[in-house]
Amino acid sequence: MSALEATAAQIAAEGTTIYIVDDDAAFGKSLKRLVCAEGYRAEVFASGAEFLSRSITGPGCILLDFRMSGMSGIELQTRILQAGISLPVIFLSGEADIPVSVNAMKQGAIDFLIKPIDHIELFRAIELGLERFKSIEAANRYKASILDRLGRLSAREREVLEEVVKGRLNKQIGYDLGIAEKTVKVHRSRVMEKMEVRSLAELVHLCHDVNIGINPVSD
């Protein structure tokens, strides 16, 4: 890599950390040097327990040894998912095991690389992992913004929202909730304003994205 390419890589990787979890200290140290040479920051953990004891944040991804003593790589991956840690996982293993690798991929792993690690494959996987992290974070921010808007609704407005997105008419909603139709219209208008939408179709889409049970309707 030229000096110009190295500088560009470092700028692109600024703020990015590659977390290496491997109980082979020598391998972990070597992998850290390799990763840092590409302009990334890197941290090494000797066990899954050590990794979980830290408050880990992104942006970044995890290089995870599959066969560790104590907590295995697949067990740590499960714990990571349960903890809601959004960092993508790239598994590293000393031997090929197709059923195991398939299971890891089903749980969302980016790749399953065999030691000794091919450098080109490694950094291709890291790039994919970082892109996955960006996508996950963007989706999380999007959902958080929807939940924030939902939090602005009064209890009655939330009731009206849930009926509106089911496709029910104002008259039906008013009857069910024991309020006048014109009052439903007022609440409905406030819901649209607070949810920052212009159409029923858009409102339905937002509710669907945060798993509010609805029936598909058209505006």
PDB file of C-alpha atoms in Angstrom:
ATOM      1  CA  MET A   1       0.000   0.000   0.000  1.00  0.00           C
ATOM      2  CA  SER A   2       1.320   3.442  -0.948  1.00  0.00           C
ATOM      3  CA  ALA A   3       1.594   6.288   1.563  1.00  0.00           C
ATOM      4  CA  LEU A   4      -1.398   7.968  -0.101  1.00  0.00           C
ATOM      5  CA  GLU A   5      -3.491   4.801   0.090  1.00  0.00           C
ATOM      6  CA  ALA A   6      -2.487   4.277   3.714  1.00  0.00           C
ATOM      7  CA  THR A   7      -3.555   7.808   4.600  1.00  0.00           C
ATOM      8  CA  ALA A   8      -6.869   7.342   2.804  1.00  0.00           C
ATOM      9  CA  ALA A   9      -7.464   4.045   4.623  1.00  0.00           C
ATOM     10  CA  GLN A  10      -6.705   5.629   7.986  1.00  0.00           C
ATOM     11  CA  ILE A  11      -9.104   8.491   7.342  1.00  0.00           C
ATOM     12  CA  ALA A  12     -11.799   6.059   6.238  1.00  0.00           C
ATOM     13  CA  ALA A  13     -11.259   3.903   9.317  1.00  0.00           C
ATOM     14  CA  GLU A  14     -11.160   6.800  11.794  1.00  0.00           C
ATOM     15  CA  GLY A  15     -13.164   5.916  14.879  1.00  0.00           C
ATOM     16  CA  THR A  16     -13.448   2.288  13.797  1.00  0.00           C
ATOM     17  CA  THR A  17     -12.313  -0.498  16.132  1.00  0.00           C
ATOM     18  CA  ILE A  18     -11.793  -4.146  15.235  1.00  0.00           C
ATOM     19  CA  TYR A  19     -12.354  -6.304  18.319  1.00  0.00           C
ATOM     20  CA  ILE A  20     -10.274  -9.498  18.286  1.00  0.00           C
ATOM     21  CA  VAL A  21     -11.421 -12.299  20.598  1.00  0.00           C
ATOM     22  CA  ASP A  22      -8.982 -15.232  20.620  1.00  0.00           C
ATOM     23  CA  ASP A  23      -7.437 -17.304  23.419  1.00  0.00           C
ATOM     24  CA  ASP A  24      -4.207 -17.683  21.430  1.00  0.00           C
ATOM     25  CA  ALA A  25      -2.268 -14.651  22.669  1.00  0.00           C
ATOM     26  CA  ALA A  26       0.385 -14.827  19.951  1.00  0.00           C
ATOM     27  CA  PHE A  27      -2.209 -15.054  17.176  1.00  0.00           C
ATOM     28  CA  GLY A  28      -4.248 -12.228  18.681  1.00  0.00           C
ATOM     29  CA  LYS A  29      -1.177  -9.985  18.884  1.00  0.00           C
ATOM     30  CA  SER A  30      -0.192 -10.794  15.295  1.00  0.00           C
ATOM     31  CA  LEU A  31      -3.700 -10.150  14.018  1.00  0.00           C
ATOM     32  CA  LYS A  32      -3.830  -6.834  15.857  1.00  0.00           C
ATOM     33  CA  ARG A  33      -0.607  -5.698  14.150  1.00  0.00           C
ATOM     34  CA  LEU A  34      -2.042  -6.672  10.774  1.00  0.00           C
ATOM     35  CA  VAL A  35      -5.309  -4.828  11.369  1.00  0.00           C
ATOM     36  CA  CYS A  36      -3.593  -1.713  12.721  1.00  0.00           C
ATOM     37  CA  ALA A  37      -1.298  -1.642   9.685  1.00  0.00           C
ATOM     38  CA  GLU A  38      -4.428  -1.021   7.605  1.00  0.00           C
ATOM     39  CA  GLY A  39      -5.297   2.057   9.678  1.00  0.00           C
ATOM     40  CA  TYR A  40      -7.886   0.547  12.017  1.00  0.00           C
ATOM     41  CA  ARG A  41      -7.799   0.573  15.780  1.00  0.00           C
ATOM     42  CA  ALA A  42      -7.789  -2.888  17.348  1.00  0.00           C
ATOM     43  CA  GLU A  43      -8.374  -4.379  20.782  1.00  0.00           C
ATOM     44  CA  VAL A  44      -7.597  -7.961  21.782  1.00  0.00           C
ATOM     45  CA  PHE A  45      -9.539 -10.070  24.291  1.00  0.00           C
ATOM     46  CA  ALA A  46      -8.350 -13.454  25.535  1.00  0.00           C
ATOM     47  CA  SER A  47     -11.828 -14.830  26.219  1.00  0.00           C
ATOM     48  CA  GLY A  48     -15.519 -14.279  25.656  1.00  0.00           C
ATOM     49  CA  ALA A  49     -15.966 -13.378  29.319  1.00  0.00           C
ATOM     50  CA  GLU A  50     -13.338 -10.651  29.040  1.00  0.00           C
ATOM     51  CA  PHE A  51     -15.075  -9.230  25.988  1.00  0.00           C
ATOM     52  CA  LEU A  52     -18.487  -9.208  27.684  1.00  0.00           C
ATOM     53  CA  SER A  53     -17.037  -7.488  30.762  1.00  0.00           C
ATOM     54  CA  ARG A  54     -16.319  -4.390  28.678  1.00  0.00           C
ATOM     55  CA  SER A  55     -18.754  -1.774  27.460  1.00  0.00           C
ATOM     56  CA  ILE A  56     -18.343  -2.281  23.727  1.00  0.00           C
ATOM     57  CA  THR A  57     -19.559   0.234  21.164  1.00  0.00           C
ATOM     58  CA  GLY A  58     -19.081   0.811  17.447  1.00  0.00           C
ATOM     59  CA  PRO A  59     -18.318   1.517  14.798  1.00  0.00           C
ATOM     60  CA  GLY A  60     -16.461  -1.706  14.167  1.00  0.00           C
ATOM     61  CA  CYS A  61     -16.763  -5.468  13.967  1.00  0.00           C
ATOM     62  CA  ILE A  62     -15.572  -8.568  15.849  1.00  0.00           C
ATOM     63  CA  LEU A  63     -12.978 -11.116  14.744  1.00  0.00           C
ATOM     64  CA  LEU A  64     -13.973 -14.114  16.818  1.00  0.00           C
ATOM     65  CA  ASP A  65     -12.107 -17.389  17.271  1.00  0.00           C
ATOM     66  CA  PHE A  66     -14.609 -20.200  16.956  1.00  0.00           C
ATOM     67  CA  ARG A  67     -12.925 -22.800  19.172  1.00  0.00           C
ATOM     68  CA  MET A  68     -11.866 -21.145  22.425  1.00  0.00           C
ATOM     69  CA  SER A  69     -11.473 -22.745  25.826  1.00  0.00           C
ATOM     70  CA  GLY A  70     -14.283 -21.837  28.176  1.00  0.00           C
ATOM     71  CA  MET A  71     -16.960 -19.933  26.316  1.00  0.00           C
ATOM     72  CA  SER A  72     -16.904 -20.985  22.653  1.00  0.00           C
ATOM     73  CA  GLY A  73     -17.172 -18.574  19.780  1.00  0.00           C
ATOM     74  CA  ILE A  74     -20.711 -19.638  18.914  1.00  0.00           C
ATOM     75  CA  GLU A  75     -21.745 -19.212  22.566  1.00  0.00           C
ATOM     76  CA  LEU A  76     -20.267 -15.716  22.608  1.00  0.00           C
ATOM     77  CA  GLN A  77     -22.052 -14.879  19.366  1.00  0.00           C
ATOM     78  CA  THR A  78     -25.331 -15.896  21.003  1.00  0.00           C
ATOM     79  CA  ARG A  79     -24.560 -13.755  24.057  1.00  0.00           C
ATOM     80  CA  ILE A  80     -23.685 -10.813  21.807  1.00  0.00           C
ATOM     81  CA  LEU A  81     -27.037 -11.112  20.048  1.00  0.00           C
ATOM     82  CA  GLN A  82     -28.893 -11.394  23.350  1.00  0.00           C
ATOM     83  CA  ALA A  83     -27.114  -8.297  24.673  1.00  0.00           C
ATOM     84  CA  GLY A  84     -28.197  -6.314  21.630  1.00  0.00           C
ATOM     85  CA  ILE A  85     -24.607  -5.566  20.575  1.00  0.00           C
ATOM     86  CA  SER A  86     -24.853  -4.574  16.924  1.00  0.00           C
ATOM     87  CA  LEU A  87     -21.236  -5.294  15.987  1.00  0.00           C
ATOM     88  CA  PRO A  88     -21.071  -7.867  13.152  1.00  0.00           C
ATOM     89  CA  VAL A  89     -19.068 -11.065  13.771  1.00  0.00           C
ATOM     90  CA  ILE A  90     -16.402 -12.634  11.544  1.00  0.00           C
ATOM     91  CA  PHE A  91     -15.488 -16.137  12.724  1.00  0.00           C
ATOM     92  CA  LEU A  92     -11.936 -17.486  12.594  1.00  0.00           C
ATOM     93  CA  SER A  93     -11.209 -21.193  12.941  1.00  0.00           C
ATOM     94  CA  GLY A  94      -8.280 -23.561  12.696  1.00  0.00           C
ATOM     95  CA  GLU A  95     -10.353 -26.132  10.820  1.00  0.00           C
ATOM     96  CA  ALA A  96     -13.195 -26.217   8.335  1.00  0.00           C
ATOM     97  CA  ASP A  97     -16.531 -27.423   9.693  1.00  0.00           C
ATOM     98  CA  ILE A  98     -19.346 -26.883   7.209  1.00  0.00           C
ATOM     99  CA  PRO A  99     -22.330 -27.570   9.544  1.00  0.00           C
ATOM    100  CA  VAL A 100     -20.831 -25.318  12.212  1.00  0.00           C
ATOM    101  CA  SER A 101     -20.034 -22.525   9.757  1.00  0.00           C
ATOM    102  CA  VAL A 102     -23.545 -22.717   8.284  1.00  0.00           C
ATOM    103  CA  ASN A 103     -25.028 -22.389  11.774  1.00  0.00           C
ATOM    104  CA  ALA A 104     -22.814 -19.387  12.497  1.00  0.00           C
ATOM    105  CA  MET A 105     -23.894 -17.701   9.271  1.00  0.00           C
ATOM    106  CA  LYS A 106     -27.550 -18.358  10.090  1.00  0.00           C
ATOM    107  CA  GLN A 107     -27.006 -16.406  13.294  1.00  0.00           C
ATOM    108  CA  GLY A 108     -25.774 -13.455  11.275  1.00  0.00           C
ATOM    109  CA  ALA A 109     -22.002 -13.936  11.022  1.00  0.00           C
ATOM    110  CA  ILE A 110     -20.386 -12.072   8.123  1.00  0.00           C
ATOM    111  CA  ASP A 111     -17.940 -14.854   7.228  1.00  0.00           C
ATOM    112  CA  PHE A 112     -16.189 -17.975   8.510  1.00  0.00           C
ATOM    113  CA  LEU A 113     -12.449 -17.801   7.724  1.00  0.00           C
ATOM    114  CA  ILE A 114      -9.962 -20.637   8.147  1.00  0.00           C
ATOM    115  CA  LYS A 115      -6.556 -20.101   9.767  1.00  0.00           C
ATOM    116  CA  PRO A 116      -3.984 -19.238   8.561  1.00  0.00           C
ATOM    117  CA  ILE A 117      -6.039 -16.253   7.483  1.00  0.00           C
ATOM    118  CA  ASP A 118      -5.809 -15.012   3.918  1.00  0.00           C
ATOM    119  CA  HIS A 119      -5.236 -11.253   4.248  1.00  0.00           C
ATOM    120  CA  ILE A 120      -7.326 -10.343   1.217  1.00  0.00           C
ATOM    121  CA  GLU A 121     -10.270 -12.408   2.459  1.00  0.00           C
ATOM    122  CA  LEU A 122      -9.890 -10.964   5.942  1.00  0.00           C
ATOM    123  CA  PHE A 123     -10.087  -7.331   4.895  1.00  0.00           C
ATOM    124  CA  ARG A 124     -12.851  -8.040   2.423  1.00  0.00           C
ATOM    125  CA  ALA A 125     -14.819  -9.554   5.309  1.00  0.00           C
ATOM    126  CA  ILE A 126     -13.989  -6.578   7.549  1.00  0.00           C
ATOM    127  CA  GLU A 127     -15.247  -4.174   4.883  1.00  0.00           C
ATOM    128  CA  LEU A 128     -18.481  -6.160   4.631  1.00  0.00           C
ATOM    129  CA  GLY A 129     -18.768  -6.147   8.413  1.00  0.00           C
ATOM    130  CA  LEU A 130     -18.359  -2.385   8.618  1.00  0.00           C
ATOM    131  CA  GLU A 131     -20.966  -1.885   5.906  1.00  0.00           C
ATOM    132  CA  ARG A 132     -23.302  -4.185   7.843  1.00  0.00           C
ATOM    133  CA  PHE A 133     -22.681  -2.139  10.995  1.00  0.00           C
ATOM    134  CA  LYS A 134     -23.589   1.081   9.170  1.00  0.00           C
ATOM    135  CA  SER A 135     -26.807  -0.504   7.913  1.00  0.00           C
ATOM    136  CA  ILE A 136     -27.738  -1.788  11.365  1.00  0.00           C
ATOM    137  CA  GLU A 137     -27.074   1.583  12.990  1.00  0.00           C
ATOM    138  CA  ALA A 138     -29.079   3.403  10.317  1.00  0.00           C
ATOM    139  CA  ALA A 139     -32.002   1.022  10.896  1.00  0.00           C
ATOM    140  CA  ASN A 140     -31.740   1.503  14.668  1.00  0.00           C
ATOM    141  CA  ARG A 141     -31.766   5.291  14.316  1.00  0.00           C
ATOM    142  CA  TYR A 142     -34.770   5.078  12.000  1.00  0.00           C
ATOM    143  CA  LYS A 143     -36.740   2.921  14.438  1.00  0.00           C
ATOM    144  CA  ALA A 144     -35.728   5.125  17.371  1.00  0.00           C
ATOM    145  CA  SER A 145     -37.072   8.179  15.533  1.00  0.00           C
ATOM    146  CA  ILE A 146     -40.414   6.415  14.992  1.00  0.00           C
ATOM    147  CA  LEU A 147     -40.628   5.381  18.651  1.00  0.00           C
ATOM    148  CA  ASP A 148     -39.819   8.943  19.669  1.00  0.00           C
ATOM    149  CA  ARG A 149     -42.742  10.206  17.590  1.00  0.00           C
ATOM    150  CA  LEU A 150     -45.031   7.542  19.049  1.00  0.00           C
ATOM    151  CA  GLY A 151     -43.999   8.738  22.502  1.00  0.00           C
ATOM    152  CA  ARG A 152     -45.407  12.184  21.726  1.00  0.00           C
ATOM    153  CA  LEU A 153     -48.928  10.803  21.351  1.00  0.00           C
ATOM    154  CA  SER A 154     -51.450  11.008  24.156  1.00  0.00           C
ATOM    155  CA  ALA A 155     -53.138   7.782  25.281  1.00  0.00           C
ATOM    156  CA  ARG A 156     -56.244   8.655  23.247  1.00  0.00           C
ATOM    157  CA  GLU A 157     -54.201   9.573  20.168  1.00  0.00           C
ATOM    158  CA  ARG A 158     -52.421   6.221  20.397  1.00  0.00           C
ATOM    159  CA  GLU A 159     -55.798   4.451  20.477  1.00  0.00           C
ATOM    160  CA  VAL A 160     -56.948   6.376  17.415  1.00  0.00           C
ATOM    161  CA  LEU A 161     -53.657   5.613  15.641  1.00  0.00           C
ATOM    162  CA  GLU A 162     -54.032   1.882  16.185  1.00  0.00           C
ATOM    163  CA  GLU A 163     -57.573   1.965  14.805  1.00  0.00           C
ATOM    164  CA  VAL A 164     -56.700   4.209  11.864  1.00  0.00           C
ATOM    165  CA  VAL A 165     -53.903   1.953  10.634  1.00  0.00           C
ATOM    166  CA  LYS A 166     -56.305  -1.002  10.703  1.00  0.00           C
ATOM    167  CA  GLY A 167     -58.301   0.820   8.031  1.00  0.00           C
ATOM    168  CA  ARG A 168     -61.282   1.658  10.213  1.00  0.00           C
ATOM    169  CA  LEU A 169     -63.443   4.684   9.382  1.00  0.00           C
ATOM    170  CA  ASN A 170     -63.733   7.688  11.693  1.00  0.00           C
ATOM    171  CA  LYS A 171     -67.361   6.775  12.423  1.00  0.00           C
ATOM    172  CA  GLN A 172     -66.366   3.233  13.425  1.00  0.00           C
ATOM    173  CA  ILE A 173     -63.511   4.474  15.592  1.00  0.00           C
ATOM    174  CA  GLY A 174     -65.774   6.965  17.323  1.00  0.00           C
ATOM    175  CA  TYR A 175     -68.337   4.262  18.044  1.00  0.00           C
ATOM    176  CA  ASP A 176     -65.737   1.855  19.437  1.00  0.00           C
ATOM    177  CA  LEU A 177     -64.036   4.489  21.599  1.00  0.00           C
ATOM    178  CA  GLY A 178     -67.255   6.206  22.680  1.00  0.00           C
ATOM    179  CA  ILE A 179     -66.329   9.617  21.241  1.00  0.00           C
ATOM    180  CA  ALA A 180     -67.804  11.865  18.555  1.00  0.00           C
ATOM    181  CA  GLU A 181     -66.707  11.458  14.946  1.00  0.00           C
ATOM    182  CA  LYS A 182     -65.491  15.052  14.827  1.00  0.00           C
ATOM    183  CA  THR A 183     -63.332  14.347  17.898  1.00  0.00           C
ATOM    184  CA  VAL A 184     -61.804  11.381  16.085  1.00  0.00           C
ATOM    185  CA  LYS A 185     -60.966  13.707  13.183  1.00  0.00           C
ATOM    186  CA  VAL A 186     -59.172  16.079  15.573  1.00  0.00           C
ATOM    187  CA  HIS A 187     -57.166  13.242  17.138  1.00  0.00           C
ATOM    188  CA  ARG A 188     -56.393  11.832  13.710  1.00  0.00           C
ATOM    189  CA  SER A 189     -55.067  15.190  12.537  1.00  0.00           C
ATOM    190  CA  ARG A 190     -52.848  15.452  15.616  1.00  0.00           C
ATOM    191  CA  VAL A 191     -51.568  11.910  15.070  1.00  0.00           C
ATOM    192  CA  MET A 192     -50.550  12.756  11.517  1.00  0.00           C
ATOM    193  CA  GLU A 193     -48.806  15.911  12.698  1.00  0.00           C
ATOM    194  CA  LYS A 194     -46.939  14.283  15.588  1.00  0.00           C
ATOM    195  CA  MET A 195     -45.947  11.277  13.484  1.00  0.00           C
ATOM    196  CA  GLU A 196     -44.711  13.691  10.794  1.00  0.00           C
ATOM    197  CA  VAL A 197     -46.540  11.995   7.939  1.00  0.00           C
ATOM    198  CA  ARG A 198     -48.746  13.281   5.144  1.00  0.00           C
ATOM    199  CA  SER A 199     -50.655  10.157   4.175  1.00  0.00           C
ATOM    200  CA  LEU A 200     -52.264   7.118   5.712  1.00  0.00           C
ATOM    201  CA  ALA A 201     -50.003   4.883   3.619  1.00  0.00           C
ATOM    202  CA  GLU A 202     -46.928   6.522   5.166  1.00  0.00           C
ATOM    203  CA  LEU A 203     -48.373   6.167   8.657  1.00  0.00           C
ATOM    204  CA  VAL A 204     -49.065   2.465   8.059  1.00  0.00           C
ATOM    205  CA  HIS A 205     -45.516   1.987   6.801  1.00  0.00           C
ATOM    206  CA  LEU A 206     -44.010   3.580   9.933  1.00  0.00           C
ATOM    207  CA  CYS A 207     -46.152   1.464  12.241  1.00  0.00           C
ATOM    208  CA  HIS A 208     -45.258  -1.700  10.362  1.00  0.00           C
ATOM    209  CA  ASP A 209     -41.548  -0.891  10.744  1.00  0.00           C
ATOM    210  CA  VAL A 210     -41.838  -0.895  14.542  1.00  0.00           C
ATOM    211  CA  ASN A 211     -44.037  -4.004  14.617  1.00  0.00           C
ATOM    212  CA  ILE A 212     -47.327  -2.392  15.539  1.00  0.00           C
ATOM    213  CA  GLY A 213     -49.918  -4.963  14.463  1.00  0.00           C
ATOM    214  CA  ILE A 214     -51.829  -3.644  11.499  1.00  0.00           C
ATOM    215  CA  ASN A 215     -53.709  -4.682   8.385  1.00  0.00           C
ATOM    216  CA  PRO A 216     -52.467  -3.373   5.024  1.00  0.00           C
ATOM    217  CA  VAL A 217     -54.608  -0.508   3.763  1.00  0.00           C
ATOM    218  CA  SER A 218     -54.396   2.085   1.013  1.00  0.00           C
ATOM    219  CA  ASP A 219     -54.808   5.823   1.349  1.00  0.00           C
TER     220      ASP A 219
END
